Coordinates of C-alpha atoms in Angstrom, one line a residue:
X165 CA -64.1 206.0 14.1
X166 CA -68.0 205.7 14.9
X167 CA -70.1 207.6 17.3
X168 CA -70.7 204.0 19.2
X169 CA -67.2 203.8 19.9
X170 CA -66.9 207.3 21.0
X171 CA -69.7 207.0 23.3
X172 CA -68.3 203.6 24.8
X173 CA -64.8 205.3 25.0
X174 CA -66.3 208.2 27.0
X175 CA -68.1 205.7 29.2
X176 CA -65.0 204.7 30.4
X177 CA -64.7 207.8 32.7
X178 CA -67.4 206.5 35.0
X179 CA -70.7 207.1 33.1
X180 CA -71.1 203.8 31.2
X181 CA -74.6 203.1 32.7
X182 CA -75.9 206.4 31.4
X183 CA -74.7 206.1 28.0
X184 CA -76.3 202.5 27.8
X185 CA -79.7 204.0 28.9
X186 CA -79.4 206.8 26.2
X187 CA -78.7 204.0 23.5
X188 CA -81.7 202.2 24.5
X189 CA -83.9 205.1 24.3
X190 CA -82.5 206.2 20.8
X191 CA -82.5 202.8 19.3
X192 CA -79.8 201.6 17.1
X193 CA -78.9 205.1 16.0
X194 CA -75.3 204.9 16.9
X195 CA -74.9 201.2 16.7
X196 CA -74.1 198.8 13.8
X197 CA -76.3 195.8 13.2
X198 CA -79.2 194.6 15.2
X199 CA -80.9 196.2 18.3
X200 CA -78.4 196.4 21.1
X201 CA -79.7 195.0 24.4
X202 CA -77.6 194.6 27.6
X203 CA -78.6 193.8 31.1
X204 CA -76.7 195.4 33.9
X205 CA -76.0 193.4 37.0
X206 CA -75.3 194.9 40.5
X207 CA -76.4 197.9 42.3
X208 CA -76.6 201.3 40.2
X209 CA -75.9 204.8 42.0
X210 CA -78.1 207.6 41.6
X211 CA -77.8 210.0 38.7
X212 CA -77.1 212.9 40.9
X213 CA -74.0 211.3 42.3
X214 CA -72.8 210.6 38.8
X215 CA -73.3 214.1 37.9
X216 CA -71.2 215.3 40.8
X217 CA -68.3 213.0 40.1
X218 CA -68.6 213.8 36.5
X219 CA -68.5 217.4 37.0
X220 CA -65.5 217.2 39.4
X221 CA -63.6 214.9 37.2
X222 CA -64.3 217.3 34.1
X223 CA -63.3 220.2 36.0
X224 CA -59.7 218.5 36.9
X225 CA -59.5 217.5 33.4
X226 CA -60.2 220.9 32.3
X227 CA -57.1 222.3 33.7
X228 CA -54.8 219.4 33.3
X229 CA -54.3 216.8 30.6
X230 CA -54.6 213.0 31.0
X231 CA -50.7 212.7 31.5
X232 CA -50.6 215.3 34.0
X233 CA -53.5 213.8 36.0
X234 CA -51.6 210.6 36.0
X235 CA -48.5 212.3 37.4
X236 CA -50.5 214.1 40.0
X237 CA -52.1 210.8 41.2
X238 CA -48.7 209.2 41.3
X239 CA -47.3 212.0 43.4
X240 CA -50.2 211.8 45.8
X241 CA -49.7 208.1 46.4
X242 CA -45.9 208.5 46.9
X243 CA -46.4 211.1 49.6
X244 CA -48.8 208.9 51.3
X245 CA -46.4 206.0 51.2
X246 CA -43.5 208.3 52.5
X247 CA -45.6 209.5 55.4
X248 CA -46.7 206.0 56.5
X249 CA -43.1 204.7 56.3
X250 CA -42.0 207.8 58.6
X251 CA -44.8 207.0 61.1
X252 CA -44.1 203.1 61.2
X253 CA -40.3 203.6 61.6
X254 CA -40.7 206.2 64.5
X255 CA -42.9 203.7 66.1
X256 CA -40.4 201.1 65.9
X257 CA -37.5 203.2 67.0
X258 CA -39.4 204.1 70.0
X259 CA -40.0 200.5 71.0
X260 CA -36.3 199.2 70.5
X261 CA -35.3 200.3 73.8
X262 CA -38.1 198.6 75.8
X263 CA -38.3 195.3 74.2
X264 CA -36.0 193.0 72.4
X265 CA -36.9 191.6 68.9
X266 CA -39.0 188.5 69.3
X267 CA -39.0 185.8 66.5
X268 CA -42.0 183.4 66.4
X269 CA -42.4 180.1 64.9
X270 CA -45.2 181.3 62.7
X271 CA -42.9 183.7 61.0
X272 CA -41.2 180.9 59.1
X273 CA -42.1 182.3 55.6
X274 CA -40.8 185.8 56.6
X275 CA -37.6 184.3 58.0
X276 CA -36.9 182.3 55.0
X277 CA -37.4 185.4 52.9
X278 CA -35.2 187.5 55.0
X279 CA -32.5 184.7 54.8
X280 CA -32.7 184.7 50.9
X281 CA -32.4 188.5 50.8
X282 CA -29.4 188.2 53.4
X283 CA -27.6 185.7 51.2
X284 CA -28.1 187.8 48.0
X285 CA -26.8 190.9 49.9
X286 CA -23.7 189.0 51.2
X287 CA -23.1 187.9 47.5
X288 CA -23.3 191.5 46.4
X289 CA -21.0 192.8 49.1
X290 CA -18.4 190.3 48.6
X291 CA -18.1 191.2 45.0
X292 CA -17.7 194.9 45.7
X293 CA -15.8 194.5 49.2
X294 CA -12.4 196.1 49.6
X295 CA -9.2 194.1 50.0
X296 CA -8.4 193.1 53.8
X297 CA -6.2 195.4 55.7
X298 CA -2.4 194.6 56.0
X299 CA -1.7 192.8 59.1
X300 CA -0.2 194.7 61.9
X301 CA 3.6 194.5 62.7
X302 CA 5.6 195.6 65.4
X303 CA 7.6 198.8 64.2
X304 CA 9.9 199.5 67.5
X305 CA 9.5 202.5 69.6
X306 CA 11.6 205.5 71.0
X307 CA 12.2 206.4 74.6
X308 CA 10.7 209.7 75.7
X309 CA 12.9 212.8 75.7
X310 CA 15.1 213.1 78.8
X311 CA 15.0 209.2 79.5
X312 CA 18.5 208.2 80.9
X313 CA 18.8 205.5 78.4
X314 CA 18.1 207.5 75.4
X315 CA 21.4 209.5 75.7
X316 CA 23.5 207.1 77.5
X317 CA 27.3 207.0 76.6
X318 CA 30.1 205.0 77.9
X319 CA 32.0 206.5 80.8
X320 CA 35.7 206.6 80.8
X321 CA 37.4 203.2 81.4
X322 CA 38.7 202.4 84.7
X323 CA 42.4 203.3 85.2
X324 CA 43.7 200.0 85.7
X325 CA 46.8 199.5 83.5
X326 CA 47.2 195.9 84.9
X327 CA 44.1 194.5 83.2
X328 CA 44.5 194.8 79.5
X329 CA 42.2 192.1 78.3
X330 CA 38.6 192.2 77.5
X331 CA 36.3 193.5 80.1
X332 CA 32.5 194.3 80.3
X333 CA 31.3 197.9 79.7
X334 CA 28.4 199.7 81.3
X335 CA 24.9 199.3 79.9
X336 CA 21.8 201.3 80.5
X337 CA 19.0 198.7 81.2
X338 CA 15.3 199.8 81.7
X339 CA 13.7 198.7 85.0
X340 CA 12.2 195.2 84.8
X341 CA 8.5 196.6 85.1
X342 CA 9.1 199.1 82.2
X343 CA 10.9 196.3 80.0
X344 CA 7.8 194.1 80.5
X345 CA 5.4 196.7 79.7
X346 CA 7.2 197.4 76.3
X347 CA 7.0 193.8 75.1
X348 CA 5.5 193.9 71.6
X349 CA 2.0 192.7 71.3
X350 CA 2.3 191.7 67.6
X351 CA 5.2 190.2 65.7
X352 CA 8.0 192.0 63.7
X353 CA 7.8 192.3 59.9
X354 CA 9.3 189.5 58.2
X355 CA 10.6 190.7 54.6
X356 CA 9.9 188.7 51.5
X357 CA 9.2 185.3 53.1
X358 CA 5.9 184.9 54.9
X359 CA 5.5 181.1 54.9
X360 CA 8.3 178.7 55.8
X361 CA 8.0 174.9 56.0
X362 CA 10.6 172.2 56.7
X363 CA 11.5 169.3 54.6
X364 CA 10.6 165.8 55.9
X365 CA 12.3 162.7 54.4
X366 CA 11.4 159.3 55.9
X367 CA 13.1 157.5 54.4
X368 CA 16.0 159.7 53.6
X369 CA 16.7 160.7 49.9
X370 CA 19.2 158.6 48.1
X371 CA 20.7 161.6 46.1
X372 CA 23.7 163.1 47.9
X373 CA 26.7 165.2 47.1
X374 CA 28.9 165.5 50.4
X375 CA 28.4 166.4 54.0
X376 CA 25.1 166.3 55.7
X377 CA 23.7 163.6 58.2
X378 CA 20.8 161.5 59.0
X379 CA 19.5 164.2 61.4
X380 CA 19.9 167.1 59.0
X381 CA 19.3 165.5 55.6
X382 CA 21.6 165.3 52.8
X383 CA 20.6 168.5 50.8
X384 CA 22.4 168.6 47.5
X385 CA 24.4 171.7 46.3
X386 CA 21.4 172.6 44.2
X387 CA 19.3 172.5 47.3
X388 CA 21.8 174.8 49.0
X389 CA 21.7 177.3 46.1
X390 CA 17.8 177.4 45.9
X391 CA 17.6 177.9 49.6
X392 CA 19.1 181.4 49.2
X393 CA 16.6 182.4 46.5
X394 CA 14.3 183.9 49.0
X395 CA 10.6 183.6 48.1
X396 CA 7.3 184.4 49.8
X397 CA 6.7 180.6 50.5
X398 CA 9.7 178.2 51.1
X399 CA 10.5 174.7 52.1
X400 CA 14.1 174.0 53.5
X401 CA 16.0 171.4 55.2
X402 CA 16.2 172.4 59.0
X403 CA 17.2 169.2 60.9
X404 CA 14.6 166.6 62.5
X405 CA 14.0 165.3 58.8
X406 CA 12.8 161.9 60.0
X407 CA 10.0 161.1 62.6
X408 CA 6.5 162.5 63.2
X409 CA 7.6 165.8 65.0
X410 CA 10.9 167.2 66.2
X411 CA 12.1 165.1 69.3
X412 CA 10.3 162.0 68.3
X413 CA 12.5 159.3 66.4
X414 CA 14.4 162.2 64.7
X415 CA 17.6 162.0 66.5
X416 CA 17.9 164.3 69.4
X417 CA 15.0 162.5 71.0
X418 CA 13.2 163.9 74.1
X419 CA 10.6 162.3 76.4
X420 CA 7.0 163.1 75.8
X421 CA 6.5 164.9 79.0
X422 CA 9.5 167.3 78.0
X423 CA 7.9 167.9 74.5
X424 CA 4.5 168.8 76.1
X425 CA 6.3 171.2 78.5
X426 CA 8.3 172.8 75.8
X427 CA 5.0 173.0 73.7
X428 CA 3.5 175.2 76.5
X429 CA 6.0 177.9 76.2
X430 CA 4.3 180.8 74.5
X431 CA 6.5 183.8 75.4
X432 CA 10.3 183.9 76.2
X433 CA 12.6 181.0 76.3
X434 CA 16.1 180.9 77.9
X435 CA 18.0 177.8 76.5
X436 CA 21.5 176.0 77.2
X437 CA 23.0 172.8 76.9
X438 CA 25.8 170.7 78.5
X439 CA 27.1 167.4 76.9
X440 CA 29.6 165.1 78.2
X441 CA 29.4 166.5 81.6
X442 CA 31.7 169.1 80.3
X443 CA 30.4 172.0 82.4
X444 CA 28.7 172.8 85.8
X445 CA 25.3 174.1 85.6
X446 CA 25.3 178.0 86.4
X447 CA 22.3 179.3 88.0
X448 CA 20.7 182.7 86.7
X449 CA 20.9 185.6 89.0
X450 CA 18.9 188.8 89.4
X451 CA 15.8 187.3 87.9
X452 CA 12.4 188.9 88.7
X453 CA 9.6 187.1 90.1
X454 CA 7.6 187.7 86.9
X455 CA 10.3 186.2 84.9
X456 CA 10.6 183.3 87.2
X457 CA 6.8 182.5 86.5
X458 CA 6.5 183.4 82.7
X459 CA 10.0 182.5 81.2
X460 CA 11.0 179.1 80.4
X461 CA 14.4 178.0 81.3
X462 CA 15.5 174.9 79.6
X463 CA 19.0 173.0 80.1
X464 CA 19.6 170.0 77.6
X465 CA 21.8 167.4 78.7
X466 CA 23.0 163.8 77.4
X467 CA 22.7 160.7 79.6
X468 CA 26.3 161.1 80.9
X469 CA 25.4 164.5 82.3
X470 CA 22.2 163.2 83.9
X471 CA 24.1 160.7 85.8
X472 CA 26.7 163.3 87.1
X473 CA 24.1 165.7 88.0
X474 CA 22.2 163.1 89.9
X475 CA 25.4 162.2 92.0
X476 CA 26.3 165.8 92.5
X477 CA 23.4 168.1 92.3
X478 CA 20.5 165.6 93.4
X479 CA 18.5 165.7 90.1
X480 CA 15.3 163.8 90.7
X481 CA 12.0 163.2 89.2
X482 CA 10.9 166.9 89.4
X483 CA 13.4 167.4 86.5
X484 CA 14.5 170.8 88.1
X485 CA 17.6 172.2 89.5
X486 CA 17.2 175.8 90.6
X487 CA 15.5 177.6 87.6
X488 CA 16.5 175.2 85.0
X489 CA 14.2 172.5 83.6
X490 CA 16.6 169.5 82.9
X491 CA 15.7 167.9 79.6
X492 CA 17.6 164.5 78.9
X493 CA 18.3 163.9 75.2
X494 CA 18.5 160.4 73.8
X495 CA 19.9 159.2 70.4
X496 CA 22.2 162.0 70.0
X497 CA 22.7 162.8 66.2
X498 CA 26.5 163.4 66.5
X499 CA 29.5 162.0 68.1
X500 CA 30.9 165.5 68.5
X501 CA 29.4 167.3 71.4
X502 CA 30.0 170.7 69.5
X503 CA 27.7 169.8 66.8
X504 CA 25.0 168.5 69.2
X505 CA 25.1 171.7 71.1
X506 CA 24.1 173.6 67.7
X507 CA 20.7 171.9 67.7
X508 CA 19.3 173.8 70.6
X509 CA 21.4 176.8 69.7
X510 CA 20.2 177.3 66.1
X511 CA 16.9 175.4 65.9
X512 CA 15.1 176.5 69.0
X513 CA 12.1 177.6 66.8
X514 CA 11.6 173.9 66.0
X515 CA 11.9 172.9 69.4
X516 CA 9.7 175.5 70.9
X517 CA 7.0 175.9 68.3
X518 CA 4.9 178.4 70.1
X519 CA 7.6 180.5 71.8
X520 CA 8.0 184.4 70.4
X521 CA 11.6 185.0 71.6
X522 CA 14.6 182.9 72.7
X523 CA 17.8 183.6 74.4
X524 CA 20.5 181.0 74.0
X525 CA 23.6 181.1 76.3
X526 CA 26.5 178.5 76.5
X527 CA 26.7 176.0 79.3
X528 CA 29.6 177.6 80.8
X529 CA 27.9 181.2 81.1
X530 CA 26.2 182.5 84.1
X531 CA 23.3 184.8 83.4
X532 CA 23.2 188.0 85.5
X533 CA 20.4 190.1 84.0
X534 CA 16.6 189.6 83.8
X535 CA 15.8 188.2 80.3
X536 CA 13.1 191.0 79.6
X537 CA 15.8 193.7 80.1
X538 CA 18.2 192.0 77.8
X539 CA 15.5 191.7 75.0
X540 CA 14.6 195.3 75.4
X541 CA 17.8 197.0 76.3
X542 CA 19.4 199.7 74.1
X543 CA 23.3 199.4 74.4
X544 CA 25.7 202.3 74.6
X545 CA 27.5 204.6 72.2
X546 CA 31.0 203.4 72.2
X547 CA 34.0 204.9 70.2
X548 CA 36.9 203.8 72.1
X549 CA 39.1 200.7 72.5
X550 CA 39.6 201.1 76.1
X551 CA 37.3 198.1 76.6
X552 CA 39.4 195.9 74.5
X553 CA 37.2 196.4 71.5
X554 CA 37.6 197.9 68.1
X555 CA 34.5 199.0 66.4
X556 CA 34.4 198.6 62.6
X557 CA 34.1 201.9 60.6
X558 CA 30.9 200.7 58.9
X559 CA 29.0 200.1 62.1
X560 CA 26.7 202.7 63.8
X561 CA 27.4 204.2 67.1
X562 CA 24.4 202.9 68.9
X563 CA 23.4 199.2 69.4
X564 CA 20.4 197.6 70.7
X565 CA 19.3 194.0 71.1
X566 CA 15.7 193.6 69.7
X567 CA 12.7 195.7 70.7
X568 CA 14.1 199.1 70.8
X569 CA 16.0 198.5 67.6
X570 CA 13.1 196.4 66.1
X571 CA 15.5 193.8 65.1
X572 CA 14.6 190.0 65.0
X573 CA 18.1 188.7 65.5
X574 CA 21.1 189.8 67.7
X575 CA 24.6 188.3 68.4
X576 CA 27.8 189.9 69.6
X577 CA 30.9 190.7 67.7
X578 CA 34.0 189.0 68.4
X579 CA 36.2 191.2 70.7
X580 CA 39.2 191.0 68.5
X581 CA 38.8 189.5 65.1
X582 CA 36.6 190.8 62.4
X583 CA 37.7 189.0 59.3
X584 CA 36.7 185.2 58.6
X585 CA 40.0 184.4 57.2
X586 CA 41.9 185.6 60.3
X587 CA 39.3 183.5 62.5
X588 CA 40.2 180.4 60.4
X589 CA 43.8 180.9 60.8
X590 CA 43.2 181.3 64.6
X591 CA 41.1 178.1 64.6
X592 CA 44.1 176.3 62.7
X593 CA 46.7 177.6 65.2
X594 CA 44.6 176.4 68.2
X595 CA 43.9 173.1 66.7
X596 CA 40.2 173.4 67.0
X597 CA 39.5 171.6 63.8
X598 CA 41.4 169.9 61.1
X599 CA 43.1 172.3 58.8
X600 CA 42.1 170.4 55.5
X601 CA 38.4 170.7 56.5
X602 CA 38.7 174.4 57.3
X603 CA 40.4 174.9 53.9
X604 CA 37.7 172.9 52.0
X605 CA 34.9 175.0 53.6
X606 CA 36.4 178.2 52.3
X607 CA 35.9 177.0 48.7
X608 CA 32.2 177.7 49.6
X609 CA 32.5 180.7 51.8
X610 CA 31.6 184.1 50.4
X611 CA 31.3 186.5 53.5
X612 CA 34.7 187.7 54.8
X613 CA 33.7 190.4 57.4
X614 CA 32.1 190.3 60.9
X615 CA 32.9 187.3 63.3
X616 CA 30.5 186.6 65.8
X617 CA 31.0 185.5 69.4
X618 CA 28.5 182.9 69.2
X619 CA 28.0 182.1 72.8
X620 CA 24.9 184.3 73.3
X621 CA 22.2 184.3 70.6
X622 CA 19.1 186.6 71.1
X623 CA 16.3 186.2 68.4
X624 CA 12.7 186.6 67.8
X625 CA 10.9 183.4 66.1
X626 CA 9.6 185.1 62.8
X627 CA 9.9 183.4 59.4
X628 CA 13.0 185.4 58.2
X629 CA 15.2 184.7 61.4
X630 CA 14.0 181.1 61.5
X631 CA 15.2 180.7 57.8
X632 CA 18.5 182.3 58.7
X633 CA 19.1 179.9 61.6
X634 CA 17.9 176.9 59.3
X635 CA 20.5 177.8 56.7
X636 CA 23.2 178.6 59.2
X637 CA 22.5 175.0 60.8
X638 CA 22.8 173.4 57.4
X639 CA 26.3 174.8 56.8
X640 CA 27.3 173.6 60.2
X641 CA 26.0 170.1 59.3
X642 CA 27.7 170.1 55.9
X643 CA 31.1 171.6 56.8
X644 CA 32.9 172.2 60.0
X645 CA 31.2 172.7 63.5
X646 CA 32.8 176.2 63.6
X647 CA 29.7 178.2 63.1
X648 CA 31.8 181.6 63.3
X649 CA 33.1 180.7 59.9
X650 CA 29.9 180.3 58.0
X651 CA 27.9 182.9 59.9
X652 CA 28.7 185.9 57.3
X653 CA 28.1 183.8 54.3
X654 CA 24.7 183.0 55.3
X655 CA 23.9 186.5 56.5
X656 CA 25.1 188.2 53.4
X657 CA 23.2 185.9 50.9
X658 CA 20.0 186.6 52.7
X659 CA 20.7 190.3 52.9
X660 CA 21.2 190.4 49.1
X661 CA 17.5 189.2 48.6
X662 CA 15.7 190.9 51.5
X663 CA 17.8 193.7 52.8
X664 CA 17.6 191.8 56.2
X665 CA 20.5 191.7 58.4
X666 CA 21.6 190.8 61.9
X667 CA 22.0 193.1 64.8
X668 CA 25.7 192.9 66.0
X669 CA 26.4 194.5 69.6
X670 CA 29.5 194.9 71.2
X671 CA 31.2 192.0 73.0
X672 CA 32.0 194.2 76.0
X673 CA 28.4 194.7 76.5
X674 CA 27.6 191.0 76.2
X675 CA 30.1 190.5 79.1
X676 CA 27.8 192.8 81.1
X677 CA 25.0 190.3 81.3
X678 CA 26.8 187.0 81.3
X679 CA 29.9 185.9 83.0
X680 CA 32.1 183.1 81.6
X681 CA 33.0 180.2 84.1
X682 CA 35.6 177.6 83.8
X683 CA 35.0 174.2 82.4
X684 CA 34.5 171.4 84.9
X685 CA 37.9 169.9 84.4
X686 CA 39.7 173.1 85.0
X687 CA 37.6 173.9 88.0
X688 CA 38.3 170.3 89.6
X689 CA 42.0 171.0 89.2
X690 CA 41.8 174.3 90.9
X691 CA 39.8 172.8 93.7
X692 CA 42.3 170.0 94.4
X693 CA 44.7 170.9 97.2
X694 CA 48.6 171.4 96.5
X695 CA 50.4 168.2 96.4
X696 CA 52.2 167.1 99.6
X697 CA 55.8 166.0 99.1
X698 CA 57.6 163.5 101.6
X699 CA 59.6 165.4 104.3
X700 CA 63.3 166.0 103.5
X701 CA 65.8 163.8 105.5
X702 CA 67.0 165.2 108.9
X703 CA 69.9 167.4 109.0
X704 CA 73.3 166.2 110.4
X705 CA 74.6 167.7 113.5
X706 CA 77.4 170.0 112.8
X707 CA 79.9 171.4 115.4
X708 CA 80.6 175.0 115.3
X709 CA 84.1 175.8 114.1
X710 CA 86.9 176.6 116.8
X711 CA 87.2 180.2 117.8
X712 CA 90.2 182.1 116.2
X713 CA 93.1 182.7 118.4
X714 CA 94.9 186.0 117.9
X715 CA 98.6 185.9 119.2
X716 CA 100.7 189.1 119.5
X717 CA 103.8 188.7 117.8
X718 CA 106.5 191.3 116.5
X719 CA 105.8 192.8 113.1
X720 CA 108.1 191.3 110.3
X721 CA 109.5 193.5 107.7
X722 CA 108.6 192.3 104.2
X723 CA 110.5 193.0 101.0
X724 CA 109.3 192.3 97.4
X725 CA 111.2 189.0 97.5
X726 CA 109.4 187.7 100.7
X727 CA 105.7 187.5 101.9
X728 CA 104.1 186.5 105.0
X729 CA 101.6 183.7 105.8
X730 CA 99.3 183.7 108.8
X731 CA 101.7 181.9 111.0
X732 CA 104.3 184.8 110.5
X733 CA 107.1 182.6 108.8
X734 CA 108.8 184.4 105.8
X735 CA 108.6 183.0 102.3
X736 CA 110.8 184.0 99.5
X737 CA 108.9 184.7 96.4
X738 CA 110.0 183.1 93.0
X739 CA 111.9 185.6 90.9
X740 CA 110.3 186.9 87.9
X741 CA 111.4 185.6 84.6
X742 CA 113.3 188.1 82.5
X743 CA 114.3 188.4 78.8
X744 CA 112.3 189.1 75.7
X745 CA 108.8 187.6 75.0
X746 CA 108.6 184.7 72.8
X747 CA 105.8 185.7 70.9
X748 CA 107.2 188.9 69.3
X749 CA 108.0 188.0 65.9
X750 CA 109.2 191.5 64.9
X751 CA 111.8 191.5 67.4
X752 CA 113.2 188.2 66.2
X753 CA 113.4 189.7 62.6
X754 CA 115.0 192.7 63.6
X755 CA 117.4 190.9 65.6
X756 CA 118.2 188.5 62.6
X757 CA 118.7 191.5 60.4
X758 CA 121.1 193.1 62.8
X759 CA 123.1 189.9 63.0
X760 CA 123.4 189.7 59.2
X761 CA 124.4 193.3 59.0
X762 CA 127.1 192.7 61.5
X763 CA 128.5 189.9 59.7
X764 CA 128.9 192.0 56.6

């Protein structure tokens, strides 16, 4: 390495002009080749200033190497930047409370830069974001300690030996205000199944086995078997298989104004039905003002019942009789009124798509308790048969309906029968259905325990309970309309896959909030006056008998051979017959033997 190169390198520390002057004075001493000449442009600093800077710089380098000097400069710059950031941030924080941020149009370049950075950050966050939290579900509740209903037990039955049939038993209801306050804000948990859709066939499928209808479709036995394989997402037959939506050209058709009214029900629905003018409408009692304004009361009738109500109850264009909204159903899917009644009973979630809870009662029942109290209430601890009810050994001692139990489906047990086979024999004996049809259904029946009293159904509209009622309806559509027979089969098959079951409460508790009335034909017979028979013919005039005249006559002595009559004339009795009895064979034989002996 030459001295010239060293001189130029040393000049890089700030003394390049001085080195050039020295080179010009000394000639080509340190350079190679021709004489070096260079003109400098710009202002030159005094020599004294160069000397001061050079001495300061050399003093720093004397104690620290070049690498350490670079690190020192980097630290100084970093400290300066840090202090500046703190100062600027403090000033912005002080101004945030005084004015809102203002974005001007001239800052378009900065905005685009911020947006691009925002999109970049969003992409990074989406890659490292945590899974979403699980949805909230209602888990039930417990009444506070000391609450009267938390420790309620059945009192002793009334001492009425004359009444031996089923009777209502006491139930502890919360006040209406408390029951309303405890209404769940979120739905209950639905095990396994989360998404349930319904099969739509228009036109109907040509593949058929047996049973079914145009209204419910014709699911094959394979469809029936697959429907019990519970999955997260399922599509099943559930009535209304034709048409655009339930109630429009599907069978069981309703007017558009009624469909819109049913769509507006978002809370609790109380539903019932009367077909063939078979019953009189029973108005609910003890209903709170809040329930009158928030609960939907719907009564489904056919055209025959509509005509009867117009003549007797004054049904008009308001479509209301008391609390009931009357919905006239056209194009009934079945000729059997019992099957038609199963549509609103089991498919209320399809007819009221936005409702959360529903309470079904038969048309012959009168509701006596507020619906919110029924949905909430906890029933009693029962261990006695005094109320004409026998509790199965596998059932618990405490029964609820929905909210306090955190159940999604509730129905009462039969008050006397607990075996499906016994129920079937009772249906045969009562002639409620053809014996051959009941026997054929038992070829596909698996459940044998628990028979419901199906006149009341309490349920929450969640996927698992909706699936249960769909499959229950399919059994009724395929086999007999006696839903008590098919209930346990559907319940047990779903329980095998999901561990979900139905809450079955006591029948005596059901009789506490509903009263069964007589059918209309029986009521009409009871209301008729007793028959009036024609008057009997007049009695003939009869003269009284002549008075008895007593005559004082001397007493006549009588002997065994004579007797007296009323007029006192003696009469000789006939003499008694003497001799031996003709029927005594032994006497004759002895007499004959004696005769023979005498002859010898």
